[in-house]
Amino acid sequence: MPTHLHFQPFAMDLLLLVTSWSHVLLAPYTKVEESFNLHATHDILMYGLEKHDLYKFDHNTFPGAVPRTFIGSILLAWLVSPVAYIAGQWGLLSTKMDLQIAVRLVLATLNVIGFMLVQRAVSRRFGRPTGFIYVLLTCSQFHLPFWMGRTLPNMFALFPVNLSFYALYNRAPQSQYPTRKSVDVAFALLTFTTVVFRSEVVLFLVPLAIQALVLRHASFLRLIRIGLLSGLLSIALTVSVDSYLWNQWPMWPELYGVYFNVYEGKSSEWGTSPAYAYFLSHLPRLLLGSLPLAVLGVALDARVRTLIIPPIMFIGLISGLGHKEWRFIVYVVPLFNIAAARGTRWMVSRRKGGLFGRMMFVAAMATLTANCVITIGSTWASMANYPGGSALATLNNQYTDQYAVHVHISNLAAQTGASLFLQSHSPPYIPSIPVPATGDWVYNKTEGLSPRDLAASASPTHIIAESLAEFVRTGQWKLADSVQGFSRWKLNLPRGGIAKVLEVPLHQWLSVLEMETSDKLYILERAK
């Protein structure tokens, strides 16, 4: 076999890994929706799981609206521990923020492994060129590569879901049936994911099960047996682990979430969207140019039509819930990208001698380019969208030699990146991280304190505040620094309107679209 055919799978794996790692390194901070699993991982790394240390865990102070499972965080912490030790030995781990980056890189790598396996299934079933195109489409999109290293519950669920796709679709091009073992593994994984990580996956499991019955991939009794076995074992696992860590018996977090969000309808308090929102808004943003390519793939190949029916049914089912977010349907992206890769493969394989073949090739390349341009812009904006992390990192560096600092962290700062991993000058520490000389700081996230309250208290020496004037008016605080964040995109069209854009020199095109930032947070120091 030629050398380049041996090299191509490695190159595709490397591209997936580099893309996901780049997003982690470019935007290392996190937001509030990631905080439970991020802080749970922090606490497990720092304190372990002994009963006498559980009172120190962050969830005792900030439990969130509904309880979440610790299972993903425990597994992630176990994977990170040897990585942190080795990185510490090599001098790559000097602060707790470095440890946060390591946590996110490990999670990103885990999800990349899932995508590597899906790529291998695509290459086997549709050909290696289609597998290569699948990787290009995945890497050119924004949401999945950006978020696969973020500690959302959905990103913990994504890995076993992708493993189930690999089990179902890793077969020969003309194969009509997956093996019995593959079907068992796929439905066991989906059941586990539903019970432990994300209950909405059941709405994906049901269409897949119906399709398996219709196509005679499995019998009804076999699916029931696999579902019951995997479900009962998963319930036993999550109830035992999460009851212990939440100190509440029995605790099944996903069942609690279903009761709170669906039965009681509390999810609507976070906003509702019309029934068509997933199809007309969220899915196009997730897929970008892959959407029309996927339509072409569905039209061309019966295997793709079979593959795409369950995700479409899943979106239809979950559209019945009022509260909608892109992350609830993120699991369909790999399957739509398979369809898109099949369509793109057809476009680029047309004969280049004729006009039609050249047009198809240019259209495919233009779609990939458009994906990349949108992703670069979205990543650029996202890098400036974590002012809390930037503010706390700035404060840590600016006052690194100062003792007895007591900083109050505002709500916006806590929600936009000021995680426990950024509390560099305060214990706890793991052995791999050097303890700073000024390790006596206090990081205070008490909510509901007014400027007058903070001025009256002698404890805070510094504040990361959301406003400036009302603090300065008290006479107790002076501005030390300000932190900017993303505000909006501004279109700088030349005089003469859109028609004049084509006359702008190529080297000036970047100035046509400008990202505007504004002050989001202020670092204040107590006036002496």
Coordinates of C-alpha atoms in Angstrom, one line a residue:
M1 CA 0.0 0.0 0.0
P2 CA 1.4 3.5 -0.8
T3 CA 2.9 5.5 2.0
H4 CA 0.4 8.3 1.7
L5 CA -2.5 6.0 2.3
H6 CA -0.9 4.9 5.6
F7 CA -0.2 8.5 6.6
Q8 CA -3.7 9.9 5.8
P9 CA -5.5 8.4 8.9
F10 CA -2.8 9.8 11.2
A11 CA -3.0 13.2 9.5
M12 CA -6.8 13.3 9.9
D13 CA -6.5 12.3 13.6
L14 CA -3.9 15.0 14.1
L15 CA -6.1 17.7 12.4
L16 CA -9.0 16.8 14.7
L17 CA -6.7 17.0 17.8
V18 CA -4.9 20.3 16.7
T19 CA -8.3 21.9 16.0
S20 CA -9.8 21.1 19.3
W21 CA -6.7 21.9 21.3
S22 CA -6.4 25.3 19.5
H23 CA -9.8 26.3 20.6
V24 CA -8.9 25.4 24.2
L25 CA -5.7 27.4 24.1
L26 CA -7.2 30.4 22.3
A27 CA -10.2 30.6 24.8
P28 CA -9.0 28.9 28.0
Y29 CA -11.6 30.5 30.3
T30 CA -15.1 29.1 31.0
K31 CA -18.6 30.3 31.6
V32 CA -21.2 29.5 34.3
E33 CA -22.9 26.7 32.4
E34 CA -19.6 24.8 32.5
S35 CA -19.0 25.5 36.2
F36 CA -20.5 22.5 37.9
N37 CA -18.4 19.9 36.2
L38 CA -15.3 22.1 36.1
H39 CA -15.5 22.8 39.8
A40 CA -16.4 19.2 40.6
T41 CA -13.3 18.1 38.7
H42 CA -11.3 20.8 40.6
D43 CA -12.5 19.6 44.0
I44 CA -11.9 15.9 43.2
L45 CA -8.3 16.7 42.1
M46 CA -7.7 18.9 45.1
Y47 CA -9.5 17.0 47.9
G48 CA -10.1 13.5 46.7
L49 CA -13.3 11.6 47.5
E50 CA -12.9 10.9 51.2
K51 CA -16.0 11.5 53.2
H52 CA -14.3 13.9 55.7
D53 CA -13.4 16.3 52.8
L54 CA -16.7 16.5 51.0
Y55 CA -17.8 19.5 52.9
K56 CA -15.2 21.5 51.1
F57 CA -16.7 20.9 47.7
D58 CA -18.0 23.9 45.8
H59 CA -21.5 22.4 45.1
N60 CA -22.3 22.7 48.8
T61 CA -22.2 26.5 48.5
F62 CA -23.3 26.8 44.8
P63 CA -25.5 23.7 44.1
G64 CA -27.1 25.1 40.9
A65 CA -30.8 24.9 39.9
V66 CA -30.7 21.1 39.6
P67 CA -28.2 18.6 40.8
R68 CA -25.8 17.1 38.2
T69 CA -23.9 13.8 38.2
F70 CA -20.3 13.7 39.4
I71 CA -19.5 10.6 37.3
G72 CA -18.1 12.5 34.4
S73 CA -16.0 14.7 36.7
I74 CA -14.6 11.7 38.6
L75 CA -13.6 10.0 35.4
L76 CA -12.1 13.2 34.0
A77 CA -10.1 13.9 37.3
W78 CA -8.8 10.3 37.2
L79 CA -7.6 10.9 33.6
V80 CA -6.1 14.3 34.4
S81 CA -4.1 13.2 37.5
P82 CA -1.3 11.3 35.7
V83 CA -1.2 14.0 33.0
A84 CA -0.8 16.7 35.7
Y85 CA 2.0 14.7 37.4
I86 CA 3.9 14.3 34.2
A87 CA 3.3 17.9 33.2
G88 CA 4.5 19.0 36.6
Q89 CA 7.7 17.0 36.2
W90 CA 8.4 18.6 32.9
G91 CA 7.8 22.1 34.2
L92 CA 4.6 22.6 32.2
L93 CA 2.4 23.1 35.2
S94 CA 3.1 26.2 37.3
T95 CA -0.4 27.5 38.3
K96 CA -3.9 26.2 38.9
M97 CA -4.9 27.9 35.7
D98 CA -2.5 25.6 33.8
L99 CA -4.3 22.7 35.5
Q100 CA -7.6 24.0 34.2
I101 CA -6.2 24.1 30.7
A102 CA -4.9 20.5 31.2
V103 CA -8.4 19.4 32.3
R104 CA -10.0 20.9 29.2
L105 CA -7.3 19.4 26.9
V106 CA -7.9 16.0 28.3
L107 CA -11.7 16.3 27.8
A108 CA -11.1 17.6 24.3
T109 CA -8.8 14.7 23.5
L110 CA -11.4 12.2 24.8
N111 CA -14.0 13.7 22.5
V112 CA -11.5 13.7 19.6
I113 CA -11.0 10.0 20.1
G114 CA -14.8 9.6 19.6
F115 CA -14.6 11.6 16.3
M116 CA -11.5 9.6 15.2
L117 CA -13.6 6.4 15.6
V118 CA -16.5 7.9 13.7
Q119 CA -14.1 9.0 10.9
R120 CA -12.9 5.4 10.7
A121 CA -16.4 4.1 10.4
V122 CA -17.1 6.7 7.6
S123 CA -13.9 5.7 5.8
R124 CA -14.8 2.0 5.9
R125 CA -18.5 2.5 4.9
F126 CA -18.2 5.3 2.3
G127 CA -14.5 5.3 1.4
R128 CA -11.4 7.0 2.7
P129 CA -11.9 10.3 0.6
T130 CA -15.3 10.7 2.2
G131 CA -13.7 10.1 5.7
F132 CA -11.2 12.8 4.9
I133 CA -13.9 15.3 3.8
Y134 CA -15.8 14.4 7.0
V135 CA -12.8 15.5 9.1
L136 CA -12.4 18.7 7.1
L137 CA -16.1 19.6 7.6
T138 CA -16.0 18.9 11.3
C139 CA -12.9 21.0 11.8
S140 CA -14.2 23.9 9.7
Q141 CA -17.3 24.3 11.9
F142 CA -17.3 26.4 15.1
H143 CA -19.5 24.9 17.8
L144 CA -18.3 21.3 18.1
P145 CA -14.6 22.0 18.0
F146 CA -14.9 25.0 20.3
W147 CA -17.1 23.2 22.9
M148 CA -15.8 19.7 22.9
G149 CA -13.2 20.7 25.4
R150 CA -15.7 22.5 27.7
T151 CA -17.2 20.8 30.7
L152 CA -20.8 20.9 29.7
P153 CA -22.8 17.8 30.6
N154 CA -23.5 17.5 26.9
M155 CA -19.8 17.2 26.1
F156 CA -19.5 14.3 28.6
A157 CA -22.5 12.7 26.8
L158 CA -21.0 13.3 23.3
F159 CA -18.2 10.7 23.8
P160 CA -20.4 7.6 24.4
V161 CA -22.9 8.8 21.8
N162 CA -20.1 8.9 19.2
L163 CA -19.0 5.5 20.4
S164 CA -22.5 4.2 19.7
F165 CA -22.4 5.7 16.2
Y166 CA -19.1 3.9 15.6
A167 CA -20.6 0.6 16.7
L168 CA -23.6 1.0 14.4
Y169 CA -21.9 2.3 11.3
N170 CA -18.5 0.7 11.2
R171 CA -19.2 -1.9 8.6
A172 CA -18.5 -2.7 4.9
P173 CA -20.0 -0.4 2.2
Q174 CA -22.7 -2.9 1.1
S175 CA -23.4 -4.4 4.5
Q176 CA -27.1 -4.3 5.4
Y177 CA -26.8 -5.3 9.0
P178 CA -24.5 -4.3 11.9
T179 CA -23.3 -7.2 14.0
R180 CA -25.4 -8.3 17.0
K181 CA -22.6 -7.3 19.3
S182 CA -22.4 -3.8 17.8
V183 CA -26.1 -3.2 18.2
D184 CA -25.9 -4.4 21.8
V185 CA -22.9 -2.1 22.5
A186 CA -24.6 0.9 20.8
F187 CA -27.9 0.7 22.7
A188 CA -26.2 -0.1 26.0
L189 CA -24.1 3.1 25.6
L190 CA -27.1 5.2 24.6
T191 CA -29.0 3.9 27.6
F192 CA -26.1 4.7 29.9
T193 CA -25.8 8.2 28.5
T194 CA -29.5 8.8 29.0
V195 CA -29.5 7.6 32.6
V196 CA -26.3 9.2 33.7
F197 CA -25.4 12.3 31.6
R198 CA -28.3 13.7 29.5
S199 CA -31.9 12.5 29.6
E200 CA -32.7 14.1 26.2
V201 CA -30.6 11.3 24.6
V202 CA -33.6 9.0 25.1
L203 CA -35.4 11.0 22.3
F204 CA -32.5 9.9 20.1
L205 CA -32.5 6.4 21.4
V206 CA -36.2 5.8 20.6
P207 CA -35.9 6.6 16.8
L208 CA -32.7 4.5 16.6
A209 CA -34.5 1.6 18.3
I210 CA -37.5 1.9 16.0
Q211 CA -35.2 1.9 13.0
A212 CA -33.4 -1.2 14.3
L213 CA -36.7 -3.0 14.7
V214 CA -37.9 -2.0 11.2
L215 CA -34.7 -3.0 9.5
R216 CA -34.4 -6.1 11.6
H217 CA -31.1 -5.2 13.1
A218 CA -32.4 -6.4 16.5
S219 CA -35.5 -8.0 18.0
F220 CA -37.8 -6.2 20.3
L221 CA -37.0 -8.6 23.2
R222 CA -33.3 -8.2 22.7
L223 CA -33.5 -4.4 22.8
I224 CA -35.6 -4.6 25.9
R225 CA -33.1 -6.9 27.5
I226 CA -30.2 -4.7 26.7
G227 CA -32.0 -1.6 27.8
L228 CA -33.0 -3.1 31.1
L229 CA -29.6 -4.4 31.9
S230 CA -27.7 -1.2 30.9
G231 CA -30.4 1.0 32.5
L232 CA -30.4 -0.8 35.8
L233 CA -26.6 -0.9 36.1
S234 CA -26.5 2.8 35.1
I235 CA -29.1 3.7 37.7
A236 CA -27.2 1.8 40.4
L237 CA -24.0 3.6 39.4
T238 CA -25.4 7.1 39.3
V239 CA -27.5 6.7 42.4
S240 CA -24.7 5.2 44.5
V241 CA -22.1 7.8 43.4
D242 CA -24.2 10.9 43.4
S243 CA -26.1 10.1 46.6
Y244 CA -22.7 9.8 48.3
L245 CA -21.4 13.1 46.9
W246 CA -24.7 15.1 47.2
N247 CA -25.2 13.6 50.7
Q248 CA -28.8 12.9 49.8
W249 CA -30.4 9.5 49.4
P250 CA -31.6 8.5 46.8
M251 CA -30.1 11.0 44.3
W252 CA -30.6 10.3 40.6
P253 CA -29.6 13.7 39.1
E254 CA -31.0 13.1 35.6
L255 CA -34.4 12.0 36.9
Y256 CA -34.5 15.0 39.1
G257 CA -33.7 17.2 36.1
V258 CA -36.5 15.7 34.1
Y259 CA -39.0 16.2 37.0
F260 CA -37.8 19.8 37.4
N261 CA -37.5 20.9 33.8
V262 CA -40.1 18.8 32.0
Y263 CA -42.8 17.8 34.5
E264 CA -42.8 21.0 36.5
G265 CA -41.9 23.0 33.4
K266 CA -39.3 25.1 35.1
S267 CA -37.0 25.1 32.0
S268 CA -39.3 27.6 30.5
E269 CA -38.1 30.2 33.0
W270 CA -34.9 30.3 30.9
G271 CA -36.9 31.2 27.8
T272 CA -38.9 29.4 25.2
S273 CA -38.6 29.2 21.4
P274 CA -41.0 28.2 18.7
A275 CA -41.3 24.6 17.6
Y276 CA -39.3 25.3 14.4
A277 CA -36.3 26.9 16.1
Y278 CA -34.1 23.8 16.0
F279 CA -34.6 23.2 12.3
L280 CA -34.5 26.8 11.2
S281 CA -32.1 28.4 13.7
H282 CA -30.0 26.1 15.8
L283 CA -29.2 23.3 13.2
P284 CA -28.1 25.8 10.5
R285 CA -25.8 27.5 13.0
L286 CA -24.3 24.2 14.1
L287 CA -23.8 22.8 10.6
L288 CA -23.0 26.0 8.6
G289 CA -22.3 25.0 5.0
S290 CA -22.7 21.3 5.8
L291 CA -26.5 21.7 5.8
P292 CA -27.0 22.0 2.0
L293 CA -24.2 19.5 1.4
A294 CA -26.1 17.1 3.7
V295 CA -29.2 17.5 1.7
L296 CA -27.2 16.6 -1.4
G297 CA -25.8 13.5 0.3
V298 CA -29.3 12.4 1.4
A299 CA -30.5 12.7 -2.2
L300 CA -27.5 10.7 -3.6
D301 CA -27.2 7.7 -1.3
A302 CA -29.7 5.4 0.2
R303 CA -27.2 4.5 3.0
V304 CA -27.2 8.2 4.0
R305 CA -31.0 8.4 3.9
T306 CA -31.2 5.5 6.3
L307 CA -28.6 7.1 8.6
I308 CA -30.2 10.6 8.7
I309 CA -33.8 9.5 9.6
P310 CA -33.1 9.0 13.4
P311 CA -31.5 12.4 13.9
I312 CA -34.3 14.2 12.1
M313 CA -36.9 12.3 14.2
F314 CA -34.9 13.2 17.3
I315 CA -35.0 16.9 16.4
G316 CA -38.7 16.6 15.7
L317 CA -39.3 15.0 19.1
I318 CA -37.2 17.4 21.2
S319 CA -38.8 20.4 19.4
G320 CA -41.9 19.7 21.5
L321 CA -40.1 21.1 24.5
G322 CA -40.4 24.9 24.9
H323 CA -36.9 25.6 26.1
K324 CA -34.4 25.1 23.3
E325 CA -30.6 25.4 23.2
W326 CA -28.2 24.3 20.5
R327 CA -26.4 22.0 22.9
F328 CA -29.5 19.8 23.3
I329 CA -29.2 18.6 19.7
V330 CA -25.4 18.7 19.3
Y331 CA -25.4 14.9 19.0
V332 CA -26.8 15.0 15.5
V333 CA -23.9 17.0 14.1
P334 CA -21.6 14.0 13.4
L335 CA -24.4 12.2 11.4
F336 CA -25.3 15.3 9.4
N337 CA -21.6 15.8 8.7
I338 CA -21.4 12.2 7.3
A339 CA -24.3 13.1 4.9
A340 CA -22.5 16.3 4.0
A341 CA -19.2 14.5 3.4
R342 CA -21.0 12.1 1.0
G343 CA -22.5 15.0 -0.9
T344 CA -19.1 16.8 -1.0
R345 CA -17.4 13.7 -2.2
W346 CA -19.8 13.5 -5.1
M347 CA -19.2 17.2 -6.0
V348 CA -15.4 17.0 -6.1
S349 CA -15.3 13.7 -8.0
R350 CA -17.0 15.1 -11.1
R351 CA -14.8 15.3 -14.1
K352 CA -12.9 18.6 -14.1
G353 CA -12.7 18.8 -17.9
G354 CA -16.2 20.2 -18.1
L355 CA -17.8 23.3 -16.8
F356 CA -20.1 21.4 -14.4
G357 CA -17.3 19.5 -12.8
R358 CA -15.3 22.7 -12.2
M359 CA -18.3 24.5 -10.8
M360 CA -19.0 21.6 -8.4
F361 CA -15.4 21.6 -7.2
V362 CA -15.4 25.4 -6.7
A363 CA -18.7 25.3 -4.9
A364 CA -17.4 22.6 -2.5
M365 CA -14.2 24.5 -1.8
A366 CA -16.2 27.8 -1.4
T367 CA -18.4 26.1 1.2
L368 CA -15.4 24.9 3.2
T369 CA -13.8 28.3 3.0
A370 CA -17.0 30.0 4.2
N371 CA -17.1 27.6 7.1
C372 CA -13.6 28.5 8.1
V373 CA -14.2 32.3 7.8
I374 CA -17.3 32.1 10.0
T375 CA -15.4 29.9 12.5
I376 CA -12.4 32.3 12.6
G377 CA -14.8 35.2 13.3
S378 CA -16.8 33.3 15.9
T379 CA -13.6 32.2 17.6
W380 CA -12.2 35.7 17.6
A381 CA -15.3 37.0 19.2
S382 CA -15.4 34.2 21.8
M383 CA -11.8 34.9 22.8
A384 CA -13.0 38.3 24.0
N385 CA -16.2 36.9 25.7
Y386 CA -14.7 35.8 29.0
P387 CA -14.0 39.0 30.9
G388 CA -14.3 37.4 34.3
G389 CA -11.4 35.1 33.6
S390 CA -9.3 37.9 32.1
A391 CA -10.0 40.2 35.0
L392 CA -9.1 37.6 37.7
A393 CA -5.9 36.6 35.8
T394 CA -5.0 40.3 35.5
L395 CA -5.5 40.8 39.2
N396 CA -3.5 37.7 40.1
N397 CA -0.6 38.9 38.0
Q398 CA -0.8 42.6 38.9
Y399 CA -0.7 42.0 42.7
T400 CA 1.3 38.7 42.7
D401 CA 3.8 39.9 45.3
Q402 CA 1.1 41.4 47.7
Y403 CA 0.1 39.5 50.8
A404 CA -3.4 39.4 52.5
V405 CA -5.4 40.3 49.4
H406 CA -9.1 39.9 49.8
V407 CA -10.9 40.2 46.4
H408 CA -14.7 40.3 46.0
I409 CA -15.7 38.8 42.7
S410 CA -18.9 40.1 41.1
N411 CA -21.6 38.0 39.6
L412 CA -20.7 38.8 36.0
A413 CA -17.1 38.0 36.7
A414 CA -18.0 34.6 38.3
Q415 CA -20.2 33.8 35.3
T416 CA -17.6 34.6 32.7
G417 CA -14.5 32.8 33.7
A418 CA -13.5 33.5 37.3
S419 CA -13.4 29.8 38.2
L420 CA -11.8 28.1 41.2
F421 CA -8.8 27.2 39.0
L422 CA -8.0 30.9 38.8
Q423 CA -7.8 31.3 42.6
S424 CA -4.0 31.0 42.2
H425 CA -3.0 32.6 45.5
S426 CA -5.2 30.5 47.8
P427 CA -5.2 26.8 48.7
P428 CA -5.8 24.0 47.9
Y429 CA -2.9 22.9 45.7
I430 CA -1.9 19.6 44.2
P431 CA 1.7 18.4 44.6
S432 CA 2.4 19.1 40.9
I433 CA 1.8 22.8 41.3
P434 CA 4.3 25.1 43.1
V435 CA 2.7 26.9 46.1
P436 CA 3.2 30.7 45.7
A437 CA 4.8 32.7 48.5
T438 CA 1.7 34.9 48.6
G439 CA -0.8 32.1 49.2
D440 CA -3.0 33.7 51.8
W441 CA -5.5 35.5 49.5
V442 CA -9.2 35.3 50.0
Y443 CA -11.5 35.0 46.9
N444 CA -15.0 36.1 47.9
K445 CA -18.0 35.3 45.6
T446 CA -20.7 36.4 48.1
E447 CA -23.7 37.5 46.1
G448 CA -26.0 40.5 46.7
L449 CA -23.5 42.9 48.2
S450 CA -24.0 46.5 47.3
P451 CA -21.2 49.1 46.8
R452 CA -22.2 50.5 50.2
D453 CA -21.9 47.1 51.8
L454 CA -18.4 46.5 50.3
A455 CA -17.3 50.0 51.3
A456 CA -18.5 49.5 54.9
S457 CA -16.7 46.2 55.3
A458 CA -13.0 46.4 56.1
S459 CA -12.2 43.0 54.6
P460 CA -12.2 43.5 50.9
T461 CA -9.0 45.0 49.6
H462 CA -9.9 44.6 45.9
I463 CA -13.1 44.3 43.9
I464 CA -13.8 43.0 40.4
A465 CA -16.9 45.1 39.7
E466 CA -19.4 45.4 37.0
S467 CA -19.8 49.2 37.3
L468 CA -17.3 52.0 38.2
A469 CA -19.1 55.2 39.1
E470 CA -21.1 54.0 42.1
F471 CA -18.0 52.4 43.7
V472 CA -15.8 55.5 43.1
R473 CA -18.5 57.8 44.5
T474 CA -18.1 56.1 47.9
G475 CA -14.5 57.4 48.1
Q476 CA -13.3 54.0 49.2
W477 CA -12.1 52.7 45.9
K478 CA -9.8 53.7 43.0
L479 CA -9.6 52.2 39.6
A480 CA -6.6 49.9 39.0
D481 CA -7.6 48.4 35.6
S482 CA -10.5 47.7 33.3
V483 CA -11.2 44.6 31.3
Q484 CA -12.9 44.7 27.9
G485 CA -15.1 42.2 26.3
F486 CA -16.9 41.5 23.0
S487 CA -19.6 44.0 22.3
R488 CA -20.7 43.6 18.6
W489 CA -19.6 43.3 15.0
K490 CA -19.4 46.6 13.1
L491 CA -19.5 46.8 9.3
N492 CA -17.2 49.5 7.9
L493 CA -18.5 49.9 4.4
P494 CA -16.7 52.5 2.2
R495 CA -18.6 55.5 0.9
G496 CA -20.7 54.5 -2.0
G497 CA -22.2 51.5 -0.2
I498 CA -21.8 47.7 -0.7
A499 CA -20.9 48.2 -4.4
K500 CA -17.7 49.9 -3.3
V501 CA -16.6 46.9 -1.2
L502 CA -15.2 45.2 -4.3
E503 CA -12.9 48.2 -4.9
V504 CA -11.3 47.8 -1.4
P505 CA -7.7 46.5 -1.7
L506 CA -7.4 42.9 -0.5
H507 CA -5.0 43.8 2.3
Q508 CA -7.7 46.2 3.7
W509 CA -10.6 43.7 3.6
L510 CA -10.1 42.8 7.3
S511 CA -11.0 46.4 8.3
V512 CA -14.4 46.1 6.6
L513 CA -15.6 43.9 9.4
E514 CA -14.5 45.2 12.8
M515 CA -15.1 43.7 16.3
E516 CA -16.1 46.3 18.8
T517 CA -15.3 45.8 22.5
S518 CA -16.3 47.8 25.5
D519 CA -15.4 47.8 29.2
K520 CA -17.2 44.9 31.0
L521 CA -15.4 44.7 34.3
Y522 CA -13.3 47.0 36.5
I523 CA -10.5 46.0 38.9
L524 CA -10.8 48.3 42.0
E525 CA -8.3 48.8 44.8
R526 CA -9.2 50.2 48.2
A527 CA -8.0 53.8 48.4
K528 CA -5.4 54.3 51.1

